[in-house]
mmCIF file of C-alpha atoms in Angstrom:
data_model
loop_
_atom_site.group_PDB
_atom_site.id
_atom_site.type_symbol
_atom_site.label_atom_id
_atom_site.label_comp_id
_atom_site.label_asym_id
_atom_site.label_seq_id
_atom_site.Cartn_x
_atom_site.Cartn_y
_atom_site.Cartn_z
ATOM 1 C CA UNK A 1289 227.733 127.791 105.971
ATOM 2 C CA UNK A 1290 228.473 131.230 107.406
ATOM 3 C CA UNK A 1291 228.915 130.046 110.723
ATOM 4 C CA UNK A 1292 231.591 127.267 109.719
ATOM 5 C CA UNK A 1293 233.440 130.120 107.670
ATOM 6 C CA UNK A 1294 233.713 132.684 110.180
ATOM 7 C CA UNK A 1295 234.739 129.717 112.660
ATOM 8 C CA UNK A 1296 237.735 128.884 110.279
ATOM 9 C CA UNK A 1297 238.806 132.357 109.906
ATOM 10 C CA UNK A 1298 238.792 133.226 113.898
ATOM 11 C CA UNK A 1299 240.566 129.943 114.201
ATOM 12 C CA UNK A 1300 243.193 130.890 111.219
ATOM 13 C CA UNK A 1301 243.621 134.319 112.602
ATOM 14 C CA UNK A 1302 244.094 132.801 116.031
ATOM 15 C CA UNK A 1303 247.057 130.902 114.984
ATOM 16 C CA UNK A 1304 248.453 132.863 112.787
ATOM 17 C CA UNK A 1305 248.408 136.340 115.351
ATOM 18 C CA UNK A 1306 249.766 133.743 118.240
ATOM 19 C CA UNK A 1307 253.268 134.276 118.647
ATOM 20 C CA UNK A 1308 255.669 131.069 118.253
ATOM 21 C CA UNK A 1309 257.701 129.204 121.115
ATOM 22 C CA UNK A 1310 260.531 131.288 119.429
ATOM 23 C CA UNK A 1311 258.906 134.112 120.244
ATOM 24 C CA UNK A 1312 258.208 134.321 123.769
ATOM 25 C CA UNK A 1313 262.121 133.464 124.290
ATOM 26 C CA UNK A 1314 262.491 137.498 124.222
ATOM 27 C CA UNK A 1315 265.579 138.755 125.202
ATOM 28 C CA UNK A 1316 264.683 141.933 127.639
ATOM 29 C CA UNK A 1317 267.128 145.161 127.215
ATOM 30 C CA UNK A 1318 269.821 145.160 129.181
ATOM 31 C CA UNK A 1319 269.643 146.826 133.007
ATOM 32 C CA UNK A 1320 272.280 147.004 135.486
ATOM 33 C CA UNK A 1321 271.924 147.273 139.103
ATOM 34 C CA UNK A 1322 275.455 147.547 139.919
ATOM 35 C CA UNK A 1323 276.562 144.547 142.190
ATOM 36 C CA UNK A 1324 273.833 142.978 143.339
ATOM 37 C CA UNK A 1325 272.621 142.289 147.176
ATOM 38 C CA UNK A 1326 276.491 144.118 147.958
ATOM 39 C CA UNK A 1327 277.747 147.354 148.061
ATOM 40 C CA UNK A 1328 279.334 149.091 145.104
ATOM 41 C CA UNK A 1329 281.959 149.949 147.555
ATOM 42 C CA UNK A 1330 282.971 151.868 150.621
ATOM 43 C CA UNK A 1331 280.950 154.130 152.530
ATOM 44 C CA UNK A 1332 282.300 157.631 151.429
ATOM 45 C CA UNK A 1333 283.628 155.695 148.473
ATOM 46 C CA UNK A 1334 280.650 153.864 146.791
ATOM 47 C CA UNK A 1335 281.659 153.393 143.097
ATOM 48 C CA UNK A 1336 284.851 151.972 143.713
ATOM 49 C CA UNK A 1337 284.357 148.673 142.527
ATOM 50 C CA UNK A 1338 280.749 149.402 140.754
ATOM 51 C CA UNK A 1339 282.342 149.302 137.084
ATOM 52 C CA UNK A 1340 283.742 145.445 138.011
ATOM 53 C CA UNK A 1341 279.768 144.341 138.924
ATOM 54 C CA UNK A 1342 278.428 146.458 135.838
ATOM 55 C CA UNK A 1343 280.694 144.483 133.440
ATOM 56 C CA UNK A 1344 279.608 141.415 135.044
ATOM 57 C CA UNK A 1345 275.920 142.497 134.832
ATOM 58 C CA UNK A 1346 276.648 142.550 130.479
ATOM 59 C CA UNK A 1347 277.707 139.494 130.815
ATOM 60 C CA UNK A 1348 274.741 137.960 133.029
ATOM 61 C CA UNK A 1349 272.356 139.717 130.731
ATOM 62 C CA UNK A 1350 273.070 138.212 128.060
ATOM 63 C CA UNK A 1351 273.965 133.963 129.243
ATOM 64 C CA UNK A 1352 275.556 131.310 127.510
ATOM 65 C CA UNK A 1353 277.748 128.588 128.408
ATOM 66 C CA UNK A 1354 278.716 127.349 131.553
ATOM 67 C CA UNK A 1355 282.337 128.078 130.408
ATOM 68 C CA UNK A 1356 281.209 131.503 129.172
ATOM 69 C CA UNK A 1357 279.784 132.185 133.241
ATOM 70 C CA UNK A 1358 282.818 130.463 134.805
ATOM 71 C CA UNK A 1359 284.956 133.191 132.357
ATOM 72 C CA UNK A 1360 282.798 136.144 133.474
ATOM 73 C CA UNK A 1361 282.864 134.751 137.424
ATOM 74 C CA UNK A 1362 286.750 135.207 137.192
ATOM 75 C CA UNK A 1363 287.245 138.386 135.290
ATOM 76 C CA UNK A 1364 284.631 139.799 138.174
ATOM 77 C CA UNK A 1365 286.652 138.261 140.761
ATOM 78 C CA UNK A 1366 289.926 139.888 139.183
ATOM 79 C CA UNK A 1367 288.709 143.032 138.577
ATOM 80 C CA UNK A 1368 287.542 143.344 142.824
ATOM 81 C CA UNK A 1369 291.064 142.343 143.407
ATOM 82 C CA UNK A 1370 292.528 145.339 141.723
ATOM 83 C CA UNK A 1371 289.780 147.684 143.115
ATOM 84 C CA UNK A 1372 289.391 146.598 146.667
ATOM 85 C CA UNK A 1373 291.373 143.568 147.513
ATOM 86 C CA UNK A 1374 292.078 139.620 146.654
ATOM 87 C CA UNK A 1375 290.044 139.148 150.261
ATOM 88 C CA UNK A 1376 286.932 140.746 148.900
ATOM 89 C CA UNK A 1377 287.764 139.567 145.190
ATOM 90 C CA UNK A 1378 287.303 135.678 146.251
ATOM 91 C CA UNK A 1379 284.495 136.707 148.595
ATOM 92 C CA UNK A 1380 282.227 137.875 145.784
ATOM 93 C CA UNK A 1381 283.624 135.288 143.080
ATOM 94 C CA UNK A 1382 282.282 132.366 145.825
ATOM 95 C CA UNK A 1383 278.941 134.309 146.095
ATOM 96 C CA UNK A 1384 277.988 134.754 142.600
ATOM 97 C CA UNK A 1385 279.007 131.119 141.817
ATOM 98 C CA UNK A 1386 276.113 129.923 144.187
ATOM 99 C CA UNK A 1387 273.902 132.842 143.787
ATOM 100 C CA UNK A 1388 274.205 133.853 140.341
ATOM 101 C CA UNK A 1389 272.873 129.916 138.985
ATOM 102 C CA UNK A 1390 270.547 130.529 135.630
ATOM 103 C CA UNK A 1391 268.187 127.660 137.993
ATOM 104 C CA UNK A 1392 267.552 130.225 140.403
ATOM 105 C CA UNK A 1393 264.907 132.471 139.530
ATOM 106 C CA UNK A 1394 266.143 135.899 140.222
ATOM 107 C CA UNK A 1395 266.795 139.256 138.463
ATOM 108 C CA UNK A 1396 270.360 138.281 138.719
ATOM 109 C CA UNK A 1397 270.822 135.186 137.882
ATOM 110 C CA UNK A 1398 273.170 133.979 134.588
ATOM 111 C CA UNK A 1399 270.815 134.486 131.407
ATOM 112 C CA UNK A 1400 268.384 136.876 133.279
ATOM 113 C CA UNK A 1401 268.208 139.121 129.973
ATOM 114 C CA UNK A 1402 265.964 135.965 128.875
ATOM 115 C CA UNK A 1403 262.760 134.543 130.908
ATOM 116 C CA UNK A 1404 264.091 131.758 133.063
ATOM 117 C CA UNK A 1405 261.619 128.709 131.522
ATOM 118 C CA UNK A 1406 262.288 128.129 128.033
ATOM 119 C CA UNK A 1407 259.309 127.962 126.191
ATOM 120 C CA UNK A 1408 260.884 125.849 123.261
ATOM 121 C CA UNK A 1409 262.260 123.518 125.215
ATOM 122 C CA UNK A 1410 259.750 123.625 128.389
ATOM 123 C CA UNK A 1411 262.356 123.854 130.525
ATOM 124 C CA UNK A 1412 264.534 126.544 132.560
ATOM 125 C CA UNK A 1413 266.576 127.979 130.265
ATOM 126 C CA UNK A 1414 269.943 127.273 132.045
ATOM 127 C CA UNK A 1415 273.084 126.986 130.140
ATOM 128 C CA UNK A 1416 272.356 127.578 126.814
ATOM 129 C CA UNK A 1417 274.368 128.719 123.385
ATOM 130 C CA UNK A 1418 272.294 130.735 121.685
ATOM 131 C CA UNK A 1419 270.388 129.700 118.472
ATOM 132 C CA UNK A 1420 270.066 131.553 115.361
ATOM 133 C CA UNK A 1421 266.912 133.796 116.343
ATOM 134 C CA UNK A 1422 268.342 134.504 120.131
ATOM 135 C CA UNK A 1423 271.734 135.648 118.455
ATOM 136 C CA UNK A 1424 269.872 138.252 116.282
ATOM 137 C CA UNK A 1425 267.533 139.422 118.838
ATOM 138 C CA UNK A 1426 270.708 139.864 120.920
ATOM 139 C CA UNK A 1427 272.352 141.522 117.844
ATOM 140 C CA UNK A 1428 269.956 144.154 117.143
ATOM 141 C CA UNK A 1429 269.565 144.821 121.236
ATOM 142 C CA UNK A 1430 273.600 145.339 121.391
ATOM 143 C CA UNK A 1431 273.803 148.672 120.076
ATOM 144 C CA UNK A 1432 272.060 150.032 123.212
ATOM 145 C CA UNK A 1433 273.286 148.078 125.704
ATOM 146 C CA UNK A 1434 277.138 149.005 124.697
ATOM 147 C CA UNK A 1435 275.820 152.206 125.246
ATOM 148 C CA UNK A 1436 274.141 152.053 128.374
ATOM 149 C CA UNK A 1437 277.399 149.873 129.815
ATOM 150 C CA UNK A 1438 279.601 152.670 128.807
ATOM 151 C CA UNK A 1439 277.510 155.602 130.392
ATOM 152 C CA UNK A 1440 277.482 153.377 133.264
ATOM 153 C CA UNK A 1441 281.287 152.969 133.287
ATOM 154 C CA UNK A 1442 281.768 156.809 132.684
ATOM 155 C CA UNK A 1443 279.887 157.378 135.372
ATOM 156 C CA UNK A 1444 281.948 156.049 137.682
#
């Protein structure tokens, strides 16, 4: 009888300790590397567009909606115009439209804040609006990442 209760109390302490699906969707603070696989600028000149890819890095971190990337793509490609040039602007806005997928499993991709297979949905995670529990993990990780975005921008 022993046996059979300590079996039930492992196996009740097993499940209950286990995290949920929910849970191993954890959003990751947010880290910049600046523009990714490019330069941040010219030689002699190196932040000059940096604060347009660290913007775009917020965004990235953090995923959504197709519409939501397509948004972010064009404000990145905007912003290169006005630092650099409309050459260099459409250059990078083609690249991170390939490149920066949420399929593609890369530090840099759109959603990489998140772990690329969704373990609710078994699945890559992909375009996704977030649900109730993603939204408040993202919520109480916001406070630092504003901050780390704006000493990143300052920096500059």
């Amino acid at each position: 009888m022993g046996a059979i209760r300590i079996g039930l109390i492992i196996m009740c302490w097993t499940v209950l300790a286990a995290p949920s699906l929910a849970q191993l969707n954890t959003l990751a603070p947010f880290t910049t590397d600046g523009c990714s696989m490019m330069l941040d600028g010219l030689p002699g000149d190196l932040p000059r567009w940096r604060h347009c890819c660290v913007a775009h890095d917020f965004d990235y971190w953090l995923g959504g909606t197709e519409k939501q990337r397509e948004l972010s793509d064009r404000r990145l490609e905007l912003c290169i115009n006005e630092a650099a040039s409309p050459m260099l602007g459409s250059f990078v806005y083609s690249n991170v439209r390939w490149g920066g997928s949420p399929f593609w499993v890369t530090t840099y991709r759109w959603g990489y804040g998140w772990p690329w297979w969704d373990a609710v949905v078994r699945q890559p995670r992909g375009y996704k609006i977030l649900t109730n529990d993603e939204r408040q993990q993202a919520d109480a990780l916001l406070p630092d990442a504003r901050a780390l975005l704006q000493r990143e921008l300052e920096a500059d």
